[in-house]
XYZ file of C-alpha atoms in Angstrom:
720
model
C 68.908 119.061 211.637
C 66.960 115.352 211.275
C 64.757 114.051 214.422
C 65.781 110.888 215.718
C 63.675 109.298 218.522
C 64.939 106.941 220.495
C 65.639 104.108 218.092
C 64.886 103.215 214.544
C 62.205 100.119 213.682
C 65.234 97.973 213.038
C 67.201 98.868 216.912
C 63.493 98.838 217.842
C 63.566 95.060 216.863
C 66.773 94.036 218.633
C 65.750 95.640 221.814
C 61.709 94.761 222.037
C 60.242 95.095 225.075
C 56.162 94.870 225.847
C 54.538 97.769 227.368
C 53.901 95.877 230.345
C 57.731 95.635 230.708
C 58.350 99.184 229.967
C 59.329 101.481 232.367
C 61.140 105.573 233.032
C 64.597 105.290 231.380
C 66.516 108.502 229.529
C 67.528 107.921 226.567
C 69.512 110.446 224.146
C 67.067 112.231 221.208
C 70.041 114.628 220.160
C 73.568 115.562 219.611
C 74.045 118.901 219.319
C 77.621 120.129 217.781
C 79.192 123.019 218.588
C 80.887 123.942 216.051
C 77.244 124.567 214.216
C 76.938 127.562 216.125
C 79.572 129.837 214.646
C 79.317 131.231 211.463
C 82.045 131.685 208.769
C 85.134 130.607 210.434
C 85.031 127.986 213.093
C 87.684 127.714 215.569
C 90.367 124.805 215.433
C 89.438 124.193 219.322
C 85.952 124.735 221.093
C 84.274 123.793 223.568
C 80.781 122.991 225.650
C 82.051 122.605 228.861
C 79.368 124.172 231.370
C 75.468 123.960 231.214
C 71.812 125.479 231.771
C 68.726 126.570 230.838
C 66.177 129.609 230.975
C 64.070 129.009 233.052
C 61.234 128.352 229.942
C 63.008 125.500 229.675
C 63.582 126.112 225.811
C 67.254 127.334 225.958
C 70.322 126.211 226.522
C 73.464 128.232 227.598
C 77.146 126.467 227.719
C 80.506 128.262 227.844
C 83.107 127.698 225.496
C 86.370 128.149 227.555
C 88.715 127.361 224.200
C 86.645 130.276 222.125
C 85.915 132.468 224.275
C 82.386 132.422 224.387
C 78.913 131.507 225.950
C 76.847 129.748 223.029
C 73.427 129.378 223.026
C 70.839 126.719 221.835
C 67.133 126.488 220.519
C 65.227 123.367 222.476
C 62.122 124.313 221.189
C 62.367 120.570 219.923
C 64.961 118.892 221.700
C 65.460 116.323 219.563
C 66.013 119.188 216.545
C 68.170 121.492 218.408
C 68.644 124.713 216.525
C 71.673 127.236 217.260
C 71.365 130.130 218.253
C 74.700 131.643 218.031
C 77.532 133.057 220.829
C 78.592 135.914 222.706
C 81.901 136.988 223.161
C 83.091 137.256 226.971
C 86.177 139.081 226.877
C 87.936 136.194 228.737
C 87.590 132.728 229.530
C 84.794 131.632 230.344
C 84.343 129.212 233.412
C 80.764 128.927 234.598
C 77.398 129.623 233.295
C 74.192 129.971 235.687
C 70.966 131.063 234.294
C 68.054 132.463 236.459
C 64.872 133.182 234.413
C 66.495 134.811 230.879
C 69.610 135.758 232.312
C 72.912 133.969 232.623
C 75.340 134.830 235.145
C 78.555 134.134 233.439
C 81.938 133.329 235.293
C 85.207 134.857 233.462
C 88.708 134.086 234.062
C 90.867 137.579 232.866
C 93.940 135.751 235.521
C 96.967 137.266 233.219
C 99.259 134.412 235.750
C 99.079 132.081 238.640
C 100.073 134.643 241.106
C 97.556 136.950 239.898
C 94.093 135.674 239.166
C 91.721 137.770 238.421
C 88.236 137.818 237.558
C 84.175 139.011 236.923
C 81.076 137.937 237.150
C 79.122 138.675 233.817
C 75.226 139.574 233.362
C 73.621 138.527 229.988
C 70.120 139.115 228.710
C 69.645 136.520 226.719
C 67.259 137.812 224.543
C 69.155 140.578 222.722
C 72.662 138.722 224.060
C 73.583 142.631 226.356
C 75.416 142.666 228.889
C 74.155 144.497 231.734
C 76.383 144.050 234.565
C 79.574 143.373 235.347
C 80.898 142.204 238.961
C 84.849 141.813 239.882
C 85.430 139.255 241.799
C 89.227 139.908 242.779
C 90.289 136.385 241.767
C 90.016 133.541 239.320
C 85.990 132.024 239.235
C 85.742 128.362 238.368
C 81.951 127.022 238.982
C 78.678 129.720 239.965
C 75.505 127.969 241.399
C 72.482 129.871 241.336
C 69.705 130.326 244.719
C 66.435 128.446 243.796
C 64.423 131.456 244.692
C 66.871 133.432 241.642
C 67.696 135.428 245.151
C 71.800 135.356 244.160
C 73.849 133.718 243.003
C 77.641 131.970 244.736
C 80.848 131.961 242.974
C 84.210 129.540 243.639
C 86.953 131.365 243.523
C 89.631 129.272 243.128
C 92.315 130.622 242.533
C 94.241 127.527 241.067
C 97.674 125.824 241.371
C 100.303 126.057 238.696
C 100.815 122.325 237.790
C 104.623 122.722 237.020
C 105.277 124.562 239.940
C 106.897 122.330 242.816
C 105.435 119.702 241.456
C 102.191 120.956 241.174
C 101.446 120.442 245.420
C 99.460 123.428 247.044
C 99.424 126.135 249.404
C 100.386 127.983 246.001
C 99.319 131.753 246.572
C 96.835 133.373 246.928
C 94.441 131.577 248.530
C 90.587 131.328 246.999
C 87.447 131.697 248.707
C 83.451 131.903 248.233
C 82.022 134.856 247.074
C 77.994 135.720 246.937
C 76.460 137.961 245.358
C 72.896 139.570 244.910
C 70.440 139.093 242.487
C 67.937 142.146 241.648
C 65.711 142.911 238.621
C 67.577 140.364 236.936
C 70.843 141.264 237.190
C 73.737 141.719 239.665
C 73.993 143.881 242.289
C 77.544 144.226 242.654
C 77.698 146.318 246.250
C 76.448 142.917 247.838
C 79.214 141.015 246.587
C 80.332 139.189 250.263
C 83.114 136.895 250.890
C 83.070 133.265 252.674
C 86.167 133.222 254.376
C 87.071 129.275 253.392
C 90.761 129.172 254.845
C 91.991 127.207 257.417
C 89.847 124.876 257.621
C 91.375 121.399 255.914
C 94.091 119.562 257.151
C 95.705 119.561 253.205
C 97.413 122.995 252.996
C 94.636 125.014 254.757
C 96.596 128.389 254.299
C 95.408 128.178 250.436
C 91.884 126.714 250.200
C 90.967 125.933 246.534
C 87.226 125.640 246.300
C 85.966 124.232 243.009
C 82.609 123.727 242.649
C 79.366 125.230 244.365
C 75.490 123.944 244.973
C 72.982 126.308 247.015
C 70.073 123.960 248.856
C 66.296 125.619 249.008
C 67.513 127.146 252.529
C 70.335 129.087 250.374
C 72.654 127.615 252.067
C 76.419 127.007 249.953
C 78.372 123.331 249.523
C 81.747 124.052 248.339
C 83.998 121.168 247.655
C 88.004 122.130 248.276
C 89.741 119.347 245.681
C 93.070 119.917 246.059
C 92.653 120.229 249.544
C 90.037 117.044 250.206
C 87.410 118.791 251.866
C 84.368 120.520 252.143
C 82.764 123.259 253.483
C 78.877 123.893 253.754
C 78.409 127.923 254.037
C 75.320 129.987 254.917
C 74.573 132.946 251.863
C 75.571 135.371 254.421
C 79.162 134.534 254.611
C 79.266 132.822 257.897
C 80.319 128.532 257.757
C 77.904 126.332 259.095
C 79.867 123.469 258.938
C 83.678 122.212 257.666
C 85.012 118.116 257.137
C 86.939 116.562 255.726
C 86.235 114.344 252.494
C 87.508 111.496 253.806
C 89.643 108.543 252.173
C 88.166 105.079 250.110
C 89.645 101.840 250.183
C 89.459 100.480 246.037
C 89.225 97.004 245.521
C 89.266 95.330 241.954
C 90.560 98.088 240.045
C 93.389 98.493 237.428
C 96.048 100.799 238.659
C 99.019 99.033 236.152
C 100.199 101.892 234.335
C 100.742 99.933 231.114
C 99.019 100.735 227.822
C 96.446 97.438 226.461
C 95.552 95.234 229.444
C 91.615 95.080 231.371
C 93.107 93.699 234.697
C 91.176 94.681 237.436
C 93.195 92.534 241.068
C 94.436 95.577 242.361
C 93.880 97.725 245.479
C 94.202 101.082 247.010
C 93.955 101.341 250.368
C 92.852 105.025 252.265
C 92.534 106.660 248.506
C 91.595 110.665 249.027
C 88.083 111.171 247.960
C 89.283 114.756 246.356
C 85.937 115.375 245.082
C 84.767 117.565 242.321
C 81.161 118.207 241.734
C 78.704 118.377 244.166
C 74.661 118.739 244.601
C 72.710 119.314 247.152
C 69.857 115.766 246.984
C 67.612 117.736 249.539
C 68.386 120.474 252.312
C 70.587 118.111 254.433
C 72.433 115.379 252.417
C 74.384 116.544 248.949
C 76.662 114.321 246.621
C 80.050 114.457 245.829
C 82.331 113.182 242.930
C 85.243 111.702 243.461
C 87.076 112.690 240.499
C 90.129 113.232 242.211
C 93.518 116.071 241.392
C 97.087 116.048 243.479
C 96.917 113.481 245.130
C 93.613 111.207 245.238
C 90.755 110.157 243.149
C 88.023 107.792 244.729
C 86.973 106.810 241.578
C 83.071 107.360 242.526
C 80.440 108.901 244.077
C 79.949 109.001 248.119
C 76.743 110.745 249.915
C 77.572 112.724 252.929
C 75.137 114.869 255.813
C 75.864 118.144 255.898
C 77.047 118.008 259.787
C 79.823 115.997 258.144
C 78.727 112.233 258.445
C 78.633 109.473 256.046
C 76.159 108.317 254.634
C 76.785 106.295 251.749
C 80.094 105.566 249.702
C 79.781 103.855 246.198
C 83.609 102.252 246.431
C 84.553 100.779 243.144
C 81.220 99.949 242.108
C 80.512 102.656 239.620
C 84.088 102.107 237.849
C 82.841 98.106 237.496
C 79.796 98.805 235.992
C 81.567 101.304 233.473
C 83.850 98.622 232.887
C 81.006 96.470 231.629
C 79.744 97.843 228.943
C 83.070 98.930 227.408
C 83.936 102.322 228.506
C 86.717 102.157 230.352
C 89.864 104.594 229.712
C 92.162 101.791 230.014
C 95.542 104.419 229.502
C 94.058 106.373 233.085
C 94.207 103.656 234.615
C 97.448 104.327 237.254
C 95.805 108.032 237.464
C 92.140 108.134 238.224
C 90.177 105.438 236.172
C 87.103 106.914 234.695
C 87.339 110.030 236.860
C 83.879 111.063 238.157
C 83.396 115.243 237.854
C 80.498 116.905 236.863
C 77.035 116.088 238.699
C 73.612 117.038 238.268
C 70.324 116.881 240.680
C 66.534 116.876 240.073
C 62.965 114.794 240.351
C 61.463 113.136 237.532
C 57.727 112.656 238.509
C 58.995 112.228 242.233
C 61.651 110.091 241.523
C 64.974 111.835 242.688
C 68.098 111.282 240.293
C 71.881 112.411 241.020
C 73.469 112.317 237.779
C 77.119 111.829 237.555
C 79.637 112.544 234.742
C 82.535 110.876 234.491
C 84.619 112.267 232.493
C 87.331 109.994 231.139
C 84.909 107.339 230.551
C 82.130 109.302 229.057
C 79.635 108.028 230.681
C 76.666 109.901 232.950
C 75.333 107.769 235.421
C 71.556 108.021 236.769
C 71.521 106.875 240.234
C 67.856 106.977 242.103
C 68.725 108.678 245.689
C 65.018 108.154 246.797
C 66.679 106.516 249.638
C 70.266 108.687 249.941
C 71.746 105.336 252.491
C 71.229 102.922 249.809
C 70.882 104.770 246.345
C 70.534 102.892 243.068
C 72.665 103.060 240.306
C 70.092 102.977 237.321
C 71.571 103.560 233.666
C 74.680 104.405 232.209
C 73.763 106.827 229.553
C 76.569 107.533 226.155
C 78.136 110.824 225.748
C 80.231 112.731 223.956
C 83.905 112.892 224.780
C 84.827 114.358 228.125
C 81.213 115.356 230.028
C 81.689 118.192 232.097
C 78.634 119.872 233.022
C 74.719 119.323 232.866
C 71.336 120.289 232.958
C 68.499 118.400 233.988
C 64.810 120.264 233.001
C 62.169 117.948 234.987
C 59.599 120.137 233.842
C 59.690 118.857 229.971
C 60.981 115.228 231.486
C 65.007 116.474 229.739
C 68.068 116.270 230.591
C 71.115 118.112 228.456
C 75.338 117.315 228.974
C 78.401 119.436 227.650
C 80.935 117.313 226.419
C 84.123 119.637 226.213
C 86.472 117.533 223.747
C 87.660 119.048 221.086
C 89.270 115.906 218.882
C 89.998 118.263 216.011
C 93.673 117.871 215.916
C 93.436 113.992 217.176
C 91.263 112.869 213.928
C 88.300 112.018 216.694
C 84.863 113.421 216.951
C 84.484 117.563 217.935
C 82.641 118.833 221.342
C 79.191 118.101 221.336
C 75.709 119.839 223.864
C 73.959 116.238 224.301
C 70.171 115.578 224.879
C 67.965 112.883 226.612
C 64.062 112.279 226.959
C 62.914 110.678 230.230
C 59.822 108.309 229.020
C 57.815 105.649 229.303
C 60.497 103.211 227.086
C 63.074 100.975 226.899
C 66.484 102.127 227.581
C 68.402 102.165 224.445
C 71.580 101.718 225.479
C 74.179 100.057 225.881
C 74.253 97.617 223.227
C 76.920 95.480 224.346
C 78.099 94.395 228.295
C 79.940 91.398 229.994
C 77.427 92.025 233.231
C 76.538 88.253 234.642
C 80.414 86.930 233.975
C 82.106 85.236 236.821
C 84.585 88.128 236.776
C 84.361 91.383 236.419
C 85.579 91.555 232.457
C 86.711 94.917 230.240
C 85.840 94.901 226.686
C 86.901 97.882 223.906
C 88.060 98.470 220.189
C 85.662 95.294 219.202
C 87.102 94.410 215.324
C 86.208 91.919 213.436
C 83.081 89.423 213.979
C 81.786 85.790 212.819
C 78.418 83.249 213.654
C 78.907 80.030 214.658
C 75.823 77.472 213.777
C 74.061 77.974 217.027
C 73.575 81.911 215.967
C 76.743 83.179 218.774
C 78.627 85.804 217.284
C 82.831 86.296 218.071
C 84.415 89.199 218.150
C 88.454 90.175 218.472
C 89.145 93.008 219.819
C 92.364 94.801 217.949
C 96.083 96.084 218.822
C 94.508 98.581 221.503
C 95.252 96.220 223.875
C 97.932 94.464 222.683
C 98.823 93.118 226.191
C 95.377 91.606 226.407
C 94.746 89.578 222.730
C 91.247 87.702 223.321
C 88.212 86.637 221.572
C 85.260 87.457 222.837
C 81.645 85.539 222.606
C 78.706 87.038 221.875
C 75.133 86.071 222.805
C 72.945 88.446 220.808
C 69.801 86.999 221.354
C 69.682 89.043 224.687
C 69.515 92.800 224.933
C 71.484 94.071 225.541
C 73.677 91.528 224.137
C 75.803 89.210 226.164
C 80.003 88.809 226.606
C 79.413 85.193 227.478
C 83.611 84.128 227.512
C 86.815 85.760 226.788
C 88.823 83.713 225.271
C 92.860 84.774 225.385
C 94.869 84.468 222.573
C 98.413 82.552 223.422
C 101.746 81.993 221.781
C 103.261 79.250 224.172
C 101.312 79.378 227.161
C 101.562 83.127 227.219
C 99.411 86.474 225.502
C 100.700 86.683 221.961
C 102.059 89.307 221.602
C 102.826 91.593 217.520
C 99.062 91.076 216.735
C 96.546 93.408 215.989
C 93.389 90.704 215.225
C 91.043 92.816 212.802
C 89.493 89.617 211.577
C 88.276 86.133 212.789
C 86.446 83.318 210.707
C 85.408 79.934 212.189
C 86.786 76.710 209.810
C 84.689 72.844 210.316
C 86.711 71.832 212.817
C 86.157 74.091 215.079
C 89.088 76.682 214.649
C 89.259 79.860 214.162
C 91.410 82.653 211.734
C 92.605 85.543 212.746
C 93.309 88.194 210.694
C 96.570 90.130 211.995
C 97.009 94.028 210.446
C 100.357 94.810 210.261
C 102.343 97.402 211.169
C 106.133 97.413 209.433
C 107.083 100.372 211.580
C 106.438 98.756 214.608
C 107.633 95.259 213.810
C 103.918 93.761 214.214
C 103.685 90.810 211.059
C 100.830 91.365 207.865
C 99.775 87.325 208.789
C 97.289 84.327 209.425
C 96.741 83.261 212.258
C 94.839 79.908 212.862
C 93.602 79.497 216.940
C 91.789 76.361 218.519
C 88.964 76.812 220.837
C 91.249 77.069 223.838
C 92.530 80.291 222.101
C 96.071 78.774 221.192
C 98.060 80.079 217.812
C 98.154 76.674 216.324
C 99.604 78.292 212.998
C 101.158 81.339 211.365
C 100.938 82.132 207.391
C 102.924 85.322 206.318
C 102.140 87.369 203.475
C 104.362 86.465 200.320
C 106.721 88.095 199.189
C 104.671 89.271 196.130
C 102.396 90.903 198.427
C 105.208 92.376 201.031
C 106.408 94.416 198.190
C 103.395 96.555 198.069
C 102.845 96.878 201.254
C 101.839 99.563 203.122
C 100.252 100.334 206.740
C 96.737 99.669 206.011
C 96.552 95.940 205.535
C 94.026 93.257 206.050
C 91.001 94.745 207.514
C 88.215 91.233 208.021
C 88.415 87.513 207.067
C 85.644 85.043 205.958
C 85.912 81.080 204.323
C 84.620 80.817 200.943
C 85.309 76.328 200.730
C 88.902 76.147 201.343
C 90.023 79.616 200.563
C 90.470 82.338 203.080
C 89.712 85.683 201.444
C 91.257 88.729 203.126
C 89.920 92.498 202.560
C 92.795 95.108 202.668
C 91.391 98.296 204.048
C 93.048 101.061 201.600
C 94.962 101.333 198.344
C 98.445 99.289 198.796
C 101.547 100.555 196.330
C 100.480 98.404 193.245
C 96.749 99.511 193.525
C 94.616 101.345 190.574
C 92.515 104.488 192.491
C 90.016 103.902 194.599
C 90.747 99.862 194.407
C 91.579 97.970 196.942
C 92.940 93.958 196.883
C 90.551 90.616 198.175
C 93.664 89.124 198.840
C 92.514 84.668 198.768
C 94.595 82.469 200.560
C 94.312 78.648 199.083
C 94.283 76.234 202.124
C 94.546 73.022 200.582
C 97.293 74.854 197.939
C 98.501 77.369 199.876
C 98.837 79.684 197.232
C 97.741 83.239 197.272
C 95.628 85.215 194.319
C 93.614 88.500 194.731
C 91.016 90.323 192.933
C 90.152 93.851 192.827
C 87.444 95.828 194.664
C 85.797 99.202 193.630
C 85.509 101.552 196.460
C 84.301 105.056 196.494
C 86.197 107.867 196.011
C 86.199 110.059 199.645
C 84.619 112.980 200.202
C 86.866 113.729 202.713
C 89.738 112.032 204.659
C 89.841 108.172 202.951
C 87.343 105.741 202.188
C 88.452 101.615 203.348
C 87.191 98.111 203.909
C 86.476 96.798 206.846
C 84.915 93.394 207.515
C 83.880 91.235 205.392
C 81.101 88.171 206.057
C 79.864 85.198 203.494
C 76.553 84.013 203.569
C 74.326 82.081 200.193
C 75.957 83.197 196.902
C 77.665 86.609 198.038
C 79.892 88.218 199.904
C 78.825 90.929 202.035
C 81.124 94.024 203.233
C 81.512 96.604 205.162
C 82.807 100.172 203.156
C 83.339 103.287 205.382
C 85.175 106.382 205.561
C 86.990 107.767 208.699
C 84.867 110.478 209.679
C 82.891 111.648 211.741
C 79.475 113.436 212.818
C 78.008 115.596 209.504
C 80.979 114.851 207.695
C 80.784 111.316 207.709
C 79.335 110.319 204.023
C 80.176 106.628 203.305
C 79.276 103.651 206.173
C 77.717 101.077 203.665
C 77.392 97.348 203.379
C 77.682 95.298 200.028
C 77.516 92.259 197.970
C 79.666 90.450 195.961
C 78.348 87.448 193.712
C 80.702 84.638 195.026
C 80.832 84.080 191.240
C 82.805 87.071 191.062
C 85.458 85.963 193.760
C 87.773 83.925 191.228
C 91.651 84.714 192.214
C 93.808 85.954 189.811
C 97.854 85.197 190.372
C 99.496 87.782 192.636
C 101.395 90.591 190.144
C 98.619 89.910 186.983
C 96.308 91.557 185.931
C 93.436 91.386 188.765
C 89.793 91.001 187.886
C 86.915 94.068 188.984
C 84.116 92.650 191.149
C 80.842 93.749 190.472
C 79.138 94.851 194.216
C 76.013 95.878 195.191
C 74.154 98.183 198.052
C 72.714 96.756 200.635
C 72.515 98.953 202.975
C 73.145 102.506 203.822
C 74.225 101.956 207.952
C 74.021 105.697 208.323
C 70.377 106.024 209.833
C 71.237 103.299 211.898
C 74.558 104.523 213.327
C 72.125 107.930 213.904
C 69.439 105.823 215.771
C 70.342 106.476 219.449
C 70.552 110.487 219.100
C 74.279 110.254 218.616
C 76.586 111.679 215.779
C 77.426 109.214 213.305
C 80.485 106.794 215.008
C 82.887 106.679 211.995
C 84.877 103.090 212.945
C 82.095 100.767 211.655
C 84.002 97.511 211.571
C 82.950 94.016 212.403
C 79.737 92.232 210.562
C 78.655 88.835 211.159
C 75.600 86.550 209.798
C 74.253 84.061 211.192
C 73.039 81.003 209.299
C 69.343 82.769 208.843
C 71.260 85.223 207.117
C 70.417 87.525 209.873
C 73.512 90.543 210.354
C 74.987 92.008 212.780
C 76.884 95.294 212.787
C 79.408 96.579 215.680
C 81.840 99.378 215.924
C 85.376 100.143 217.425
C 85.869 102.600 220.146
C 89.186 102.976 220.381
C 89.813 101.334 223.686
C 88.097 105.013 224.572
C 91.133 106.998 223.822
C 90.705 110.248 222.317
C 86.516 108.950 221.689
C 83.540 108.519 223.739
C 83.693 104.711 224.294
C 80.473 103.903 222.648
C 79.935 100.618 220.794
C 77.111 100.138 218.869
C 76.137 96.582 217.763
C 73.001 96.195 216.438
C 71.295 93.407 213.817
C 69.715 95.103 210.230
C 67.671 92.344 209.812
C 68.274 89.378 207.024
C 71.041 90.834 203.921
C 68.427 88.398 201.593
C 64.936 88.446 201.309
């Protein structure tokens, strides 16, 4: 695996910071695809859910529930994680905690919801042998290790059937909390003891559903009862020391609408139950919870409590607002639990205590400085794989690792990954683009085509994912990160314009925009060109001629540029009359109102398909993005080519079209790997400033089966 340290020189140039300004930050340095841990046949579904590390900090261990295995990763060189293989655990692994070189794995073997069962197994990681297995008498959901390595705590959830009785508790049998001593590097099953949690909660107290556990330096175990909206603290002997309701939060400025395609944060939820999932001790008296929600709640943030039940701090909607500003808000989850904070980790790095909160649906890791638990500071938002579930900090090595559970194989998305981050004296490499600083909370995503104006500002369109809120975003690329400074609503007769899929944008000499909309005949979305004024009002619509519509396919215009009085639009993929591996560059003469085209020779796909994404003109060439639809190691074609304007002599539609020549300007794969992530599939935008500086952006699919990550970076000048 190639080593990628923080940023390439190109990206460093766009995020330049003097040594005097540098500060300690976490930056991603590597991504490990879970599929690489399998020899031969790879399962159709894999996952990396819960993760821990050996005492020497050199081996990561994670649970892979769909495959029924635990996996191990060698991180001797953290920038080049290496596969160590998997171990079948004869059930569904739900949790793992490591003491020394032994992994303690919770394994669910339940045949049904009404007959829950499971084990905790001790695995010697030196030879992957199972040294002990203790019957838990129920379904384990999470585990935690005592700081002195003396015992393991297990939350026995006995989860409910969400299809039974509207998914509500109580549903027996009840869950509880189990503790087992560790001796000589393995489990002493005879020491198993239970802390009864029945009768504590006001919500279905007869059916506690423990979710997550953690242990402080005193050996006290904190456990969240998610559906019961309750928290308990128990001694290692099983005595309940305190318990209290997790309470509720009044949320303001959130999006609770269930419609797809608009980011409008003007709603509120009063008395929203926290229903916490993850929990982490900050010190021996305070712990933080992640308020994911489940049955009735979900407060979308983090809360800090004293162990006696005193509320110390509440984030409210502030975490979600920060996620909105960097383009990671999952709009399709608005009517449910929004960004869904779920997993947590805590560690002290160089004297600074940090809580890491994983927002499952936003695929973000929030980093909070909790030096003062009464006033945490959100320091960073780190990009992750899809659906981060677990994390482990390795402060002795300045490392953080996350396990990302979603496998997108069946959805054409990225597969499950483990990601590593380095804590170092360096500028934060993410986000690349933000709306922070705007007067109103402004969400964005699914950035597609772009264009630069004479002053160096960049305008970008969002595609049809936000079909009820078509917008043009104005971006200042001179700041780090680049700053969205305006959002222009595209309207028709004073209302948000419908039936658009904006994929390209260009400016004309009068300050108007021309927008290319990719059609979908099956969804009654026309292939068309739109003239839009500076206020966002559609002033003119131009449909495609019969000659094009006769050979139309779904994948239409993916960009637009203006050469003289002629608009040029690249068609993403072959239409019915195109030769194999050739696509049209379509021309429309604004003065003569005439159509024409040339052919562009694209690469043959190694896998999937190859198409065009965007086009920009500078000097005597047009510059075109050519890409495949592959992620990660499967990606081959993510390139920019130059085509001479001299070749752009359109022939009449229906005639024999001339074929242009192309010259490779840049292979973007090193740029896409530069921040330690896997290669994103949708390189969708290019804008070229008057001095020849080119900016590239990726489309995050509206954070739907996508990590939400948007890359926005400069590749320098396209000409010498």
